[in-house]
Coordinates of C-alpha atoms in Angstrom, one line a residue:
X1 CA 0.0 0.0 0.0
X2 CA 2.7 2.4 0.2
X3 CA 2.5 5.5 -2.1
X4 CA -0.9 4.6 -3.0
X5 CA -3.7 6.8 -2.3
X6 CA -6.4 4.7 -0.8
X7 CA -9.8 4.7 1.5
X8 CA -9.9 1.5 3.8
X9 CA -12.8 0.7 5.8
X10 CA -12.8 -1.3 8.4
X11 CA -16.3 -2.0 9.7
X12 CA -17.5 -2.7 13.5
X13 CA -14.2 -3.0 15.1
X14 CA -14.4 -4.6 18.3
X15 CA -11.3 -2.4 19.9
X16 CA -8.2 -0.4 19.1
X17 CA -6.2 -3.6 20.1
X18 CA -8.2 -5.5 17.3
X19 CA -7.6 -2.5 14.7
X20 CA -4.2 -1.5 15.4
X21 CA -1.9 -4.2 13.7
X22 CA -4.0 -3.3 10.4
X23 CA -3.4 0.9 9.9
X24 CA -1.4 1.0 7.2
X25 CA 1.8 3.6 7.7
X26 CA 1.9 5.5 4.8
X27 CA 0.1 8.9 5.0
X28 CA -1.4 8.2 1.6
X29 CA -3.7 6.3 3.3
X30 CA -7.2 7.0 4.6
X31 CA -9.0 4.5 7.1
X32 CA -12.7 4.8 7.9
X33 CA -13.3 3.1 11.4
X34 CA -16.8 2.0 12.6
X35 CA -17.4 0.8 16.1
X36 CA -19.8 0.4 19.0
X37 CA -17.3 1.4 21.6
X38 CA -15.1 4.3 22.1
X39 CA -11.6 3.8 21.1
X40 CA -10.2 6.2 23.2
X41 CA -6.7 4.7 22.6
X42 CA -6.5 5.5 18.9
X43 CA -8.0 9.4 19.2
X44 CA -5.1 9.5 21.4
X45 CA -3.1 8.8 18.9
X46 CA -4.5 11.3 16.5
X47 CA -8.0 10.0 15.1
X48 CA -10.9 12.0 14.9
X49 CA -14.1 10.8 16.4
X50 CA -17.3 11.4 15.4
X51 CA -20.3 10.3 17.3
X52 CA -23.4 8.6 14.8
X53 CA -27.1 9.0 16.6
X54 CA -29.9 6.8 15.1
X55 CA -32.0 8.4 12.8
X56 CA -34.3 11.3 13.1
X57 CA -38.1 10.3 12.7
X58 CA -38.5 12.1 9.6
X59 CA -35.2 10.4 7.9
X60 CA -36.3 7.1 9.3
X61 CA -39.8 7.7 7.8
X62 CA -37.8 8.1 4.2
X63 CA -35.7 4.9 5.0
X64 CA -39.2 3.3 5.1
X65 CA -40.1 4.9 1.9
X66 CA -37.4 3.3 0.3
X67 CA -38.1 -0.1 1.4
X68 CA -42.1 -0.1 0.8
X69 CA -42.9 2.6 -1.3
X70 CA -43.9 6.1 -0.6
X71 CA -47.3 5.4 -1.8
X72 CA -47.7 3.0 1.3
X73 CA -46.4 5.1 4.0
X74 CA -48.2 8.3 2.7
X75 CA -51.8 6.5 3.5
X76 CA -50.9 5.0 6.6
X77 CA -49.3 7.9 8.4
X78 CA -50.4 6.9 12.2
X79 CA -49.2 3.0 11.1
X80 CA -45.5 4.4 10.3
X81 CA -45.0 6.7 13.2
X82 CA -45.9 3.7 15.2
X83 CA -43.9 1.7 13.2
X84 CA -40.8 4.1 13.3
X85 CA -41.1 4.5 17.1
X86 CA -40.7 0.5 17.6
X87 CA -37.6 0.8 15.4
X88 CA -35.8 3.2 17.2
X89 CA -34.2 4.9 14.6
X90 CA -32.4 1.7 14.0
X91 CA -31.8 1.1 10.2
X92 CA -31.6 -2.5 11.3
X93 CA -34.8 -2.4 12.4
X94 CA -36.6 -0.2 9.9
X95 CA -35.2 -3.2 7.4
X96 CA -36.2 -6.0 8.8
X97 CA -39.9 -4.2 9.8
X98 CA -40.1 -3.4 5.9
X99 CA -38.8 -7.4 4.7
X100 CA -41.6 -8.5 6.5
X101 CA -44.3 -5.6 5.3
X102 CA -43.0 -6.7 1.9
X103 CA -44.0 -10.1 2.1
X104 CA -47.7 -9.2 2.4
X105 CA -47.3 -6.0 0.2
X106 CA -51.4 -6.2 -0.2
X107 CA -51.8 -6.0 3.5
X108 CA -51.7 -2.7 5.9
X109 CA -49.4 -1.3 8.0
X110 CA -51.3 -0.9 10.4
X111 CA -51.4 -4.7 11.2
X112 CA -47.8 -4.7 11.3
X113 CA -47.9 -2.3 13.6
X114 CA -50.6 -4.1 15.6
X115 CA -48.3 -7.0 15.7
X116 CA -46.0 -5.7 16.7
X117 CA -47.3 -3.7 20.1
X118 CA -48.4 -7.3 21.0
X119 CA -44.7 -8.8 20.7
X120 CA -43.5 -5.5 22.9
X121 CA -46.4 -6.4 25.1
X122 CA -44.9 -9.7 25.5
X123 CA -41.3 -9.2 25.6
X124 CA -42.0 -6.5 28.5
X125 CA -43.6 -8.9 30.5
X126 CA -41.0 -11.3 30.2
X127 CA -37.8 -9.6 30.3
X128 CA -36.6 -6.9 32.6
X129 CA -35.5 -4.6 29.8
X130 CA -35.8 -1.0 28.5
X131 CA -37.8 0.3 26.0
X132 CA -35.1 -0.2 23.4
X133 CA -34.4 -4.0 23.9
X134 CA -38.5 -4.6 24.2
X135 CA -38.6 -2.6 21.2
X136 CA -35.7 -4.4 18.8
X137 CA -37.0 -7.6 20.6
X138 CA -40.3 -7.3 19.4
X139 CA -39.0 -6.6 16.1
X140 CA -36.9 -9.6 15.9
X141 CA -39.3 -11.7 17.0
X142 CA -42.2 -10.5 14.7
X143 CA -39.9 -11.8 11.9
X144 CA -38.7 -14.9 13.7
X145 CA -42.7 -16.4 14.4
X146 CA -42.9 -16.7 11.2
X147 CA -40.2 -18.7 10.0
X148 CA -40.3 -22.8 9.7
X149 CA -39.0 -25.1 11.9
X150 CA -35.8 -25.6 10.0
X151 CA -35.0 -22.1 9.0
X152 CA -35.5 -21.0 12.9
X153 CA -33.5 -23.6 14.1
X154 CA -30.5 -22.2 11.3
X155 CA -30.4 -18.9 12.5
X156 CA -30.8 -20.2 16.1
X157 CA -27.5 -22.1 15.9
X158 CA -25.8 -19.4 13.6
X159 CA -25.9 -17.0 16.8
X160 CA -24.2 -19.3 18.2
X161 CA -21.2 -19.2 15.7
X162 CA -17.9 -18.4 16.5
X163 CA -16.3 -16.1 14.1
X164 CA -17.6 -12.6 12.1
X165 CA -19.5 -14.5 9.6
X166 CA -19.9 -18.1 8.0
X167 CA -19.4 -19.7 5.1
X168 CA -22.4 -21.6 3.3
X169 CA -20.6 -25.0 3.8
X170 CA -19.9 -24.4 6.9
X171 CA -23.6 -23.6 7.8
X172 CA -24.5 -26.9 6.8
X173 CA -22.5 -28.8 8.8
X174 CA -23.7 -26.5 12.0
X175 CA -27.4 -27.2 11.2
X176 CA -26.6 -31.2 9.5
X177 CA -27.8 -29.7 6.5
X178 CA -27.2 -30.4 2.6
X179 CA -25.4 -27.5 1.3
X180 CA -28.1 -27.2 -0.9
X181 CA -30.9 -27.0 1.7
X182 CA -28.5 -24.6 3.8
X183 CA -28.1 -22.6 1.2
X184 CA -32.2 -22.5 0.7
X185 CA -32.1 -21.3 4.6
X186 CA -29.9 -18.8 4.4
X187 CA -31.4 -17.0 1.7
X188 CA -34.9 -16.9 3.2
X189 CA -32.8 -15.4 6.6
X190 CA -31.5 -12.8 4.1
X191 CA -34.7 -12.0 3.2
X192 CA -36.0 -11.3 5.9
X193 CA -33.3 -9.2 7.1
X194 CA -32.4 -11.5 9.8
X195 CA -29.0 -12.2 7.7
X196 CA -26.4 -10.4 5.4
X197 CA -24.5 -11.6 2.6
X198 CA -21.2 -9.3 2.2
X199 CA -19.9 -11.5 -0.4
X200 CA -21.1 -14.2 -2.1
X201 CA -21.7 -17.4 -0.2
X202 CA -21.0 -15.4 2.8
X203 CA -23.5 -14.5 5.4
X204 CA -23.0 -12.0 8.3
X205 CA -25.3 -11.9 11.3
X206 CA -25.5 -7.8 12.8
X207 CA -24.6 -8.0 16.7
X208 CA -27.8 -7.3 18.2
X209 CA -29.4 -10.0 15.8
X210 CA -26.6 -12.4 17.0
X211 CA -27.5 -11.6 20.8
X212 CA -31.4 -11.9 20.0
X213 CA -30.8 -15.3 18.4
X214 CA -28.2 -16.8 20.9
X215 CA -31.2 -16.5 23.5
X216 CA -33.7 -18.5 21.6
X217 CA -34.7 -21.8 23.2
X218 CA -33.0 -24.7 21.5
X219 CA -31.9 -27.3 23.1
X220 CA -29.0 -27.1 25.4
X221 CA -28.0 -30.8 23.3
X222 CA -28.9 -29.5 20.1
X223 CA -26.2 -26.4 20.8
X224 CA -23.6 -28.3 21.4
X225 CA -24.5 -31.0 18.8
X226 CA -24.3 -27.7 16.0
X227 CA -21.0 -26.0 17.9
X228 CA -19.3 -29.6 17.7
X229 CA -20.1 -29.9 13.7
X230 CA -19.1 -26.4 13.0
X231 CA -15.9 -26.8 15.0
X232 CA -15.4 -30.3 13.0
X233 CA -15.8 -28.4 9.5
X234 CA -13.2 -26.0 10.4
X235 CA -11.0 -28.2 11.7
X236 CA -11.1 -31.4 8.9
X237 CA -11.3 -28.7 6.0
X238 CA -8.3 -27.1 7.0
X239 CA -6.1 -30.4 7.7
X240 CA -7.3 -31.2 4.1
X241 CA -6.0 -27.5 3.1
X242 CA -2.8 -27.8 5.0
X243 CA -2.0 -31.2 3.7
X244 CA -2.7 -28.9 -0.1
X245 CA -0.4 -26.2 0.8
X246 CA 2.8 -28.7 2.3
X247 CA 1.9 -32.4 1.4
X248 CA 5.5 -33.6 2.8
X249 CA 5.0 -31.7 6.4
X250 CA 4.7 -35.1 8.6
X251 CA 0.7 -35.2 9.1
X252 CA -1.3 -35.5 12.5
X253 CA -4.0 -38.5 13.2
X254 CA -7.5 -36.3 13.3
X255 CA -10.4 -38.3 14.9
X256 CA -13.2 -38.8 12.0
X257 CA -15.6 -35.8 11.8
X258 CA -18.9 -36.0 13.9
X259 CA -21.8 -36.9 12.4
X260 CA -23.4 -34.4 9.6
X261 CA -20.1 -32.5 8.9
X262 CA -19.7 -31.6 5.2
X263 CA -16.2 -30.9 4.2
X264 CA -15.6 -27.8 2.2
X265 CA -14.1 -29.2 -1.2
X266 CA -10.5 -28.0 -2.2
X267 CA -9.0 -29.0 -5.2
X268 CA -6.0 -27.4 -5.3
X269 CA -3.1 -24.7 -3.6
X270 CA -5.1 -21.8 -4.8
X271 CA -8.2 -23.2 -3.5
X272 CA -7.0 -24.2 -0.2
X273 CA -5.3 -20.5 0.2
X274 CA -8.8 -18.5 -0.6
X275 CA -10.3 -20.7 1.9
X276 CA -7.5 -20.0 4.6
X277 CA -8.0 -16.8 3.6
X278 CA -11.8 -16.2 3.6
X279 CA -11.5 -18.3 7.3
X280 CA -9.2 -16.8 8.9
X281 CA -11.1 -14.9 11.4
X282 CA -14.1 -17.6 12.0
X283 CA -10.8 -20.4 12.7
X284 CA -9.3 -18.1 15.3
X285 CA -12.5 -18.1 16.8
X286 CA -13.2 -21.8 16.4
X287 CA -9.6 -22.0 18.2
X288 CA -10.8 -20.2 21.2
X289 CA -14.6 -22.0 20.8
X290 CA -13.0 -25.5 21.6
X291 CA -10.6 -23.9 24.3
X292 CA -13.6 -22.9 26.2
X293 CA -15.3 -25.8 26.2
X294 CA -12.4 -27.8 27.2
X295 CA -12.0 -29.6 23.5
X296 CA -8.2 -29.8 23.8
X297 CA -7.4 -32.0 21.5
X298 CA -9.3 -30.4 19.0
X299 CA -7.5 -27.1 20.0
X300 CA -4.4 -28.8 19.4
X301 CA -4.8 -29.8 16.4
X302 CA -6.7 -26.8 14.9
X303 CA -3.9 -25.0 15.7
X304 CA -1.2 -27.5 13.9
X305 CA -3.1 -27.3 11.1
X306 CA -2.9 -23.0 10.8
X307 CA 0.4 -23.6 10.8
X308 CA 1.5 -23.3 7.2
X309 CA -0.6 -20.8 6.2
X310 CA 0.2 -18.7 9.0
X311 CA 4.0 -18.8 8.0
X312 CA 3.0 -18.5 4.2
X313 CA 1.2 -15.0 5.0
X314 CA 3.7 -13.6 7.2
X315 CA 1.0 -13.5 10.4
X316 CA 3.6 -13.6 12.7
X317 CA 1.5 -12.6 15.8
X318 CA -1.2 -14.5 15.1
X319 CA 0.9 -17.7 14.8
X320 CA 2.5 -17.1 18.3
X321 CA -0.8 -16.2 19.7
X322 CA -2.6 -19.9 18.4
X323 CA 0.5 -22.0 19.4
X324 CA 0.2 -20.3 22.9
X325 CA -3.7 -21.0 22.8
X326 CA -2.0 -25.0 21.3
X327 CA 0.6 -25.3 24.3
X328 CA -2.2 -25.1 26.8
X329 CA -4.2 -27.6 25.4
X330 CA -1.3 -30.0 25.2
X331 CA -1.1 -29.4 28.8
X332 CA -4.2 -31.5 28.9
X333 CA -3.3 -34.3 26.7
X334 CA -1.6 -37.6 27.5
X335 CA 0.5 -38.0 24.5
X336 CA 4.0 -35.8 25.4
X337 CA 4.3 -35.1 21.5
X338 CA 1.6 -32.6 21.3
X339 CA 3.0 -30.6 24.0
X340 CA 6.7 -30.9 22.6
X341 CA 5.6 -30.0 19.4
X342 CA 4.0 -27.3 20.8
X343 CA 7.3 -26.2 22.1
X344 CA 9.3 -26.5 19.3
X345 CA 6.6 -24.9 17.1
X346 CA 6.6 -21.6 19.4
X347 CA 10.6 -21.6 19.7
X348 CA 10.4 -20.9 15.8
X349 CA 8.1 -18.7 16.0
X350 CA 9.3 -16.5 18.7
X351 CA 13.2 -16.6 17.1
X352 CA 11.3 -15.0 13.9
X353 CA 9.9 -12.8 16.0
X354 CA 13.6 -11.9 17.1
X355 CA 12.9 -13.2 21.1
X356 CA 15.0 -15.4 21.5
X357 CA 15.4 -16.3 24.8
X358 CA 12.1 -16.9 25.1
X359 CA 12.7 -19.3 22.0
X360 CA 15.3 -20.9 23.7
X361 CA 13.5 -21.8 26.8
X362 CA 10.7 -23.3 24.6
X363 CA 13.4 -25.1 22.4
X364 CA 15.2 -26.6 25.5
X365 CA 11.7 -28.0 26.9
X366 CA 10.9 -29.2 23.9
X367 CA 14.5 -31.6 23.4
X368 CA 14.3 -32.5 27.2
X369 CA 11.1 -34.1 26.5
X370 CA 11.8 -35.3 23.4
X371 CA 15.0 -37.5 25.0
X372 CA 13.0 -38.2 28.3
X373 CA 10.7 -39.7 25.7
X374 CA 13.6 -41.5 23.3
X375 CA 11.9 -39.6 20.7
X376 CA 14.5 -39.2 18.1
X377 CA 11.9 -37.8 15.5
X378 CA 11.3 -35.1 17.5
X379 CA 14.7 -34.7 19.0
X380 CA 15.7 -34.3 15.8
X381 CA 13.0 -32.1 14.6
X382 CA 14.0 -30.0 17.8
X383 CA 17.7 -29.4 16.9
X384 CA 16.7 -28.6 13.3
X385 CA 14.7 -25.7 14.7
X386 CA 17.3 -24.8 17.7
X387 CA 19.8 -24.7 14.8
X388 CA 17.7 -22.2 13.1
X389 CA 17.4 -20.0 16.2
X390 CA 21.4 -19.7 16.3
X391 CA 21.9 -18.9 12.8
X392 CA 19.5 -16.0 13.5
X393 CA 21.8 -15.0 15.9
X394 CA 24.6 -14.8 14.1
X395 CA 26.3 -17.9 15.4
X396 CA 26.3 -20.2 12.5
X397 CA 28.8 -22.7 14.0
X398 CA 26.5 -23.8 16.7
X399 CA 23.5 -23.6 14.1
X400 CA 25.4 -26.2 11.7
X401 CA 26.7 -28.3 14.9
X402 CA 22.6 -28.7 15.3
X403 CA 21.8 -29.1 12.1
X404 CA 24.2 -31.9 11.6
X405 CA 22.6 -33.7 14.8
X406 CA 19.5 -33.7 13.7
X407 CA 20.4 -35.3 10.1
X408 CA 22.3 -37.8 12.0
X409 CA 19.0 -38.9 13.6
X410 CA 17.2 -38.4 10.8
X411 CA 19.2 -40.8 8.2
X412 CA 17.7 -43.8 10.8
X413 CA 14.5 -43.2 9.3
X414 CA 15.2 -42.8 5.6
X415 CA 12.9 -39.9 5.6
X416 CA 13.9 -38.4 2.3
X417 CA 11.7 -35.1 2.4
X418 CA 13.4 -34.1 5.7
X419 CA 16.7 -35.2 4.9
X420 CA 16.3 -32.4 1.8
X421 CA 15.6 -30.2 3.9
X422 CA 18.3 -30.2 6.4
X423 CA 20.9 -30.7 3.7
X424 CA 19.7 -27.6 2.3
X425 CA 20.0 -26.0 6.2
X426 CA 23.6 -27.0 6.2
X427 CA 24.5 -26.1 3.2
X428 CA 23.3 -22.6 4.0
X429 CA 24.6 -22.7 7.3
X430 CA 28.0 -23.7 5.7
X431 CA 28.3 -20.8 3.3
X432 CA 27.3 -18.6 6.2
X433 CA 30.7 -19.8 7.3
X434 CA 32.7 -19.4 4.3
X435 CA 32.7 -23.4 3.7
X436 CA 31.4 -22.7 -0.3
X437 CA 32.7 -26.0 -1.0
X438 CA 31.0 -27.8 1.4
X439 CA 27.7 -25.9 0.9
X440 CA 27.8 -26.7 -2.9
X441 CA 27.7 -30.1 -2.4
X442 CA 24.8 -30.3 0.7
X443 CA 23.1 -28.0 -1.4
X444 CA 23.6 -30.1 -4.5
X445 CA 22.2 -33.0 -2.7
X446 CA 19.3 -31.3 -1.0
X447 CA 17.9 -30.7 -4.6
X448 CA 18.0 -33.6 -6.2
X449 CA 16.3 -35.0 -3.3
X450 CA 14.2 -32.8 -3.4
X451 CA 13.2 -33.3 -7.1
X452 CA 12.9 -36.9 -6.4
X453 CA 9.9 -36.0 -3.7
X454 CA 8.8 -33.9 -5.6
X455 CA 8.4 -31.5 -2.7
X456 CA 8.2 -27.6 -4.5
X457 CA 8.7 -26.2 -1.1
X458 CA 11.9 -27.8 -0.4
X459 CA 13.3 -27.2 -4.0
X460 CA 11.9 -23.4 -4.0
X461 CA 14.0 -22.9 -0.4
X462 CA 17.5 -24.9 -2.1
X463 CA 17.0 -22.8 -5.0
X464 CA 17.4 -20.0 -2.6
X465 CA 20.7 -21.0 -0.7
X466 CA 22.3 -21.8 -4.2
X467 CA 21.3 -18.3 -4.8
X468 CA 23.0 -16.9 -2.0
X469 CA 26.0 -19.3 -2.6
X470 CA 26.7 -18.3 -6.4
X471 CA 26.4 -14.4 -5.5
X472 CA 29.0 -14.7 -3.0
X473 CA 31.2 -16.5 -5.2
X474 CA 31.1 -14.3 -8.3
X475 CA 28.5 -16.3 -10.3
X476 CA 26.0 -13.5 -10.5
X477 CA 24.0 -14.8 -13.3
X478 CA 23.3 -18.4 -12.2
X479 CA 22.5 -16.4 -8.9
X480 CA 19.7 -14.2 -10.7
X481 CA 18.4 -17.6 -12.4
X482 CA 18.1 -19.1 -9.3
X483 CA 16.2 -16.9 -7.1
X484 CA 13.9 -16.6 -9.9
X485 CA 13.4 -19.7 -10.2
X486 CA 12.6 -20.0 -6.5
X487 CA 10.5 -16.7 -6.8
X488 CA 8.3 -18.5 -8.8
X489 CA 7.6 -22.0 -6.9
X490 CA 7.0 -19.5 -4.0
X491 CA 4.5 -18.1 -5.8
X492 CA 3.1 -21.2 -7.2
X493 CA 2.4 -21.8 -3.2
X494 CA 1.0 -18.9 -2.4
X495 CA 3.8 -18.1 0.3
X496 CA 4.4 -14.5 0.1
X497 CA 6.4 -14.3 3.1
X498 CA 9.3 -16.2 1.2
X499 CA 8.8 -14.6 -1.5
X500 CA 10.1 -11.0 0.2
X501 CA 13.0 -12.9 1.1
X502 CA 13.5 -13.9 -2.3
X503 CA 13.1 -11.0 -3.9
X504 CA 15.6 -9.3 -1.1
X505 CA 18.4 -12.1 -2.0
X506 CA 17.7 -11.6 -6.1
X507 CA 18.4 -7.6 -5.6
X508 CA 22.3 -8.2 -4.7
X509 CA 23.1 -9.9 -8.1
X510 CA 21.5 -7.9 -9.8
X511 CA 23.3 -4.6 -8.0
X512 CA 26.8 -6.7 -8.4
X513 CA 26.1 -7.1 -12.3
X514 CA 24.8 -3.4 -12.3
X515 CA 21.5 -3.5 -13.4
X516 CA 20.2 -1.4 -10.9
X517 CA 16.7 -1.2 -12.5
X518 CA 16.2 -4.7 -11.8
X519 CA 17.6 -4.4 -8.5
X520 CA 15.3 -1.4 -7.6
X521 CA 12.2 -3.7 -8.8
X522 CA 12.9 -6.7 -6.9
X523 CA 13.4 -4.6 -3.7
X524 CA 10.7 -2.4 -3.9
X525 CA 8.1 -5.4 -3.9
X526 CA 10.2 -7.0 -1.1
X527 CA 9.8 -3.9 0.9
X528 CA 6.1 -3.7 0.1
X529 CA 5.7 -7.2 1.3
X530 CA 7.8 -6.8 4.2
X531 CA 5.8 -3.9 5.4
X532 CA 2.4 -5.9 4.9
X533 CA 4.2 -8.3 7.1
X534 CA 5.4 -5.8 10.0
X535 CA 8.5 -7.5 9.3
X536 CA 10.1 -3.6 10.6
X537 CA 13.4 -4.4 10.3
X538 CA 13.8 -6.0 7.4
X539 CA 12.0 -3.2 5.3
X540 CA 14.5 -0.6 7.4
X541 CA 17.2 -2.6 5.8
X542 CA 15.6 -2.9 2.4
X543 CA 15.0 0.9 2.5
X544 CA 18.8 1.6 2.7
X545 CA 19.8 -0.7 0.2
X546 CA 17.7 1.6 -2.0
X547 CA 18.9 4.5 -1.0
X548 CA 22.5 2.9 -1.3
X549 CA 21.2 2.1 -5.1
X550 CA 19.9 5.9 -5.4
X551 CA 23.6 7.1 -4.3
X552 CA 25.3 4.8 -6.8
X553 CA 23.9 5.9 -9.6

């Protein structure tokens, strides 16, 4: 986003801490915030406030216009102010009030309105609430009476739902449904105003039609039935995705999916990463669904299964917050792998967060439990990782004395993917070092392995390190042709965050052969992606290399 002039709008924010990580930092930039709270912290910080009212009779009369016709509300004048009143100069309100006038467009308004005091009648007898709750409450329910069995017990459940919206696949496995017949359900809710669909296949239910619907009377069974389902689809679909995005990542064993769950289909990488992307939100919240009611393994598991993608994207923070969320529910577990995974999994993520001493201490649990265990899978998984965390560091001695533990473990199991891949980490360790010889040949041999798995990932990161290798050694132009290369796989994967690295490494080549055009390119989208990313230092870094570039010419 940077240099572009742009208006972003991001619509009922729960808090500044929600909003914050997404303000953009260019001052080209224009965001529109709306919210039911205050956010005190970011007019602190320089936003302007401005305080909304409902709307005025007479502009809540020609809101009703629009819905029903003017011809309507201009006879029935006593019917709409009655009518206007119960909605509270809610638009929400006035929509739903004119959905249902419109179903009977041959019928008066006045009987809506009579139905109307009745429900108010009702809910104020039965509920200790102001006028504005009995008010939207008996506007809710007015268009609630009327729907059928199935259709009430849909947007029952859906207030339920974890997440800012749902999917029309994933509705159907909440209410056991055919996508078909869900689909049916959800457009009558729409219809009536009771739903919204942002995007297509995409409904969204408004906050105080959530609360109204949570507090209908289904069955406490029935609740948790629909919460277990939905939790299922989220959780199955994105193993299947994950398994899409990194099919040589060593997979989990998932319980089968409860009864009535209806996977969403993904046929391929790009599939899988519109999914990830479209779920994002409603799988944190799943996350945090199955934490509160004490589904650990399920927590777990979800949370293994983000894993990729969250890497791919660059979400940093969010990946250390759901392995957090997944080391607490391995707490609970009686297999010892989940929790050190859990470990290991949050030592990488907090050394790319640049904490590492707090990756250390995770690091350290996680290989103590691994030996106590004579786990040498994930012992050697462990010192992979911890070998990693030391490179970052700058100490690449210790980070190849790891690495070369953990392929010593590894070549007991013949696991050739892995093997690939920590060849590849020596090798770049290695020329780190200076050893180019040495890191030719583990480099060498981490591709053709590789190719033989036919594991894109693994290739796309080799490609890399031979990059890096043939700049340093004067072979500029086999460097160029192999970060493109390995550009391009990342691509193919949909893993942006690599791809700023690679672009990064393919601007030095390019400088060194100087074709400072080219170099200017590649690091302008690395910057732009590392800034998406929050990845602060690296586009500080990025930014003098331009400047360097600038200066040179």
């Amino acid at each position: 986003m940077a240099g572009k002039r742009l208006l972003i709008l991001l619509d009922n924010v729960r808090d500044s801490a929600q909003v914050k990580p997404l303000l953009p930092g260019s001052p080209t930039c224009t965001v529109l915030i709306t919210s039911r709270q205050r956010l005190t912290d970011l007019v602190a910080s320089g936003a302007h406030q401005l305080d909304l009212d409902v709307l005025a009779d007479t502009d809540a009369r020609d809101l009703l216009a629009q819905f029903v016709g003017s011809a309507r509300v201009a006879v029935e004048t006593a019917a709409v102010t009655d009518l206007v009143l119960t909605c509270v100069g809610l638009p929400l309100a006035i929509g739903i009030v004119a959905a249902r006038a419109n179903t009977h467009p041959g019928f008066p308004l006045s009987a809506l309105a009579a139905e109307l005091r009745d429900a108010r009648k009702l809910s104020s007898s039965m509920a200790d609430a102001d006028e504005v709750a009995i008010n939207l409450d008996a506007v809710f329910s007015s268009s609630y009476r009327i729907l059928d069995p199935d259709t009430a017990r849909l947007f029952g459940l859906v207030g339920l739902v974890p997440g800012p919206d749902i999917s029309t696949p994933a509705a159907a496995s909440l209410a056991a449904l055919s996508t078909t017949r869900a689909r049916t359900l959800l457009r009558t809710l729409e219809d009536a105003h009771l739903l919204q669909q942002p995007r297509p296949g995409r409904y969204r239910m408004h906050d105080l039609i959530r609360r109204y619907a949570a507090h209908q009377q289904l069955d406490q069974d029935l609740r948790e039935a629909g919460l277990r389902r939905v939790i299922d689809f989220y959780l199955h679909t994105a193993y299947h995705a994950d398994r899409l995005l990194h099919p040589h990542r060593l997979p989990i064993q998932l319980d089968p999916p409860v009864s009535g769950v209806h996977l969403h289909a993904l046929p391929d990488i790009p599939a899988a990463l519109e999914w990830f992307d479209s779920e994002h939100p409603a799988l944190i919240a799943a996350l945090h669904t199955a934490t509160r009611h004490a589904w650990h393994s399920t927590a777990w598991q979800l949370a293994w299964a983000l894993q990729t993608f969250h890497v791919s994207r660059g979400y940093r923070h969010d990946r250390l917050a759901v392995l957090q969320v997944a080391l607490n529910a391995a707490a609970h577990l009686p297999d010892p792998t989940a929790g050190v995974l859990a470990h290991r999994l949050l030592g990488d993520a907090y050394t790319d967060l640049g904490c590492y001493e707090e990756a250390m201490g995770h690091l350290h649990q996680a290989l103590m439990v691994a030996e106590e265990n004579h786990d040498a899978d994930q012992q050697a998984r462990t010192h992979r990782v911890l070998a990693w965390a030391w490179a970052q560091r700058g100490e690449h001695r210790q980070a190849l004395e790891h690495a070369t533990r953990a392929l010593e473990l590894w070549r007991t199991f013949n696991y050739s993917a892995i093997i690939a891949e920590i060849l590849n980490d020596m090798g770049w360790y290695a020329a780190q070092l200076g050893q180019y010889d040495t890191a030719r040949t583990h480099c060498n041999d981490a591709l053709e392995l590789a190719r033989n798995e036919h594991d894109t990932r693994c290739e796309a990161s080799v490609l890399v390190s031979l990059g890096y290798l043939d700049h340093h050694i004067g072979h500029h132009r086999q460097a160029i042709h192999h970060y493109q290369q390995a550009c391009a796989r990342y691509r193919d994967l949909g893993d942006t965050y690599r791809v700023a690295d690679c672009l990064e490494g393919l601007g030095h080549p390019h400088t060194a052969l100087g074709e400072h055009q080219q170099a200017r390119a590649a690091w302008q989208e690395a910057l732009g992606l590392h800034q998406e990313q929050h990845r602060d230092t690296r586009a500080d870094g990025i930014r003098k290399q331009l400047a360097d570039l600038d200066g040179a010419q």
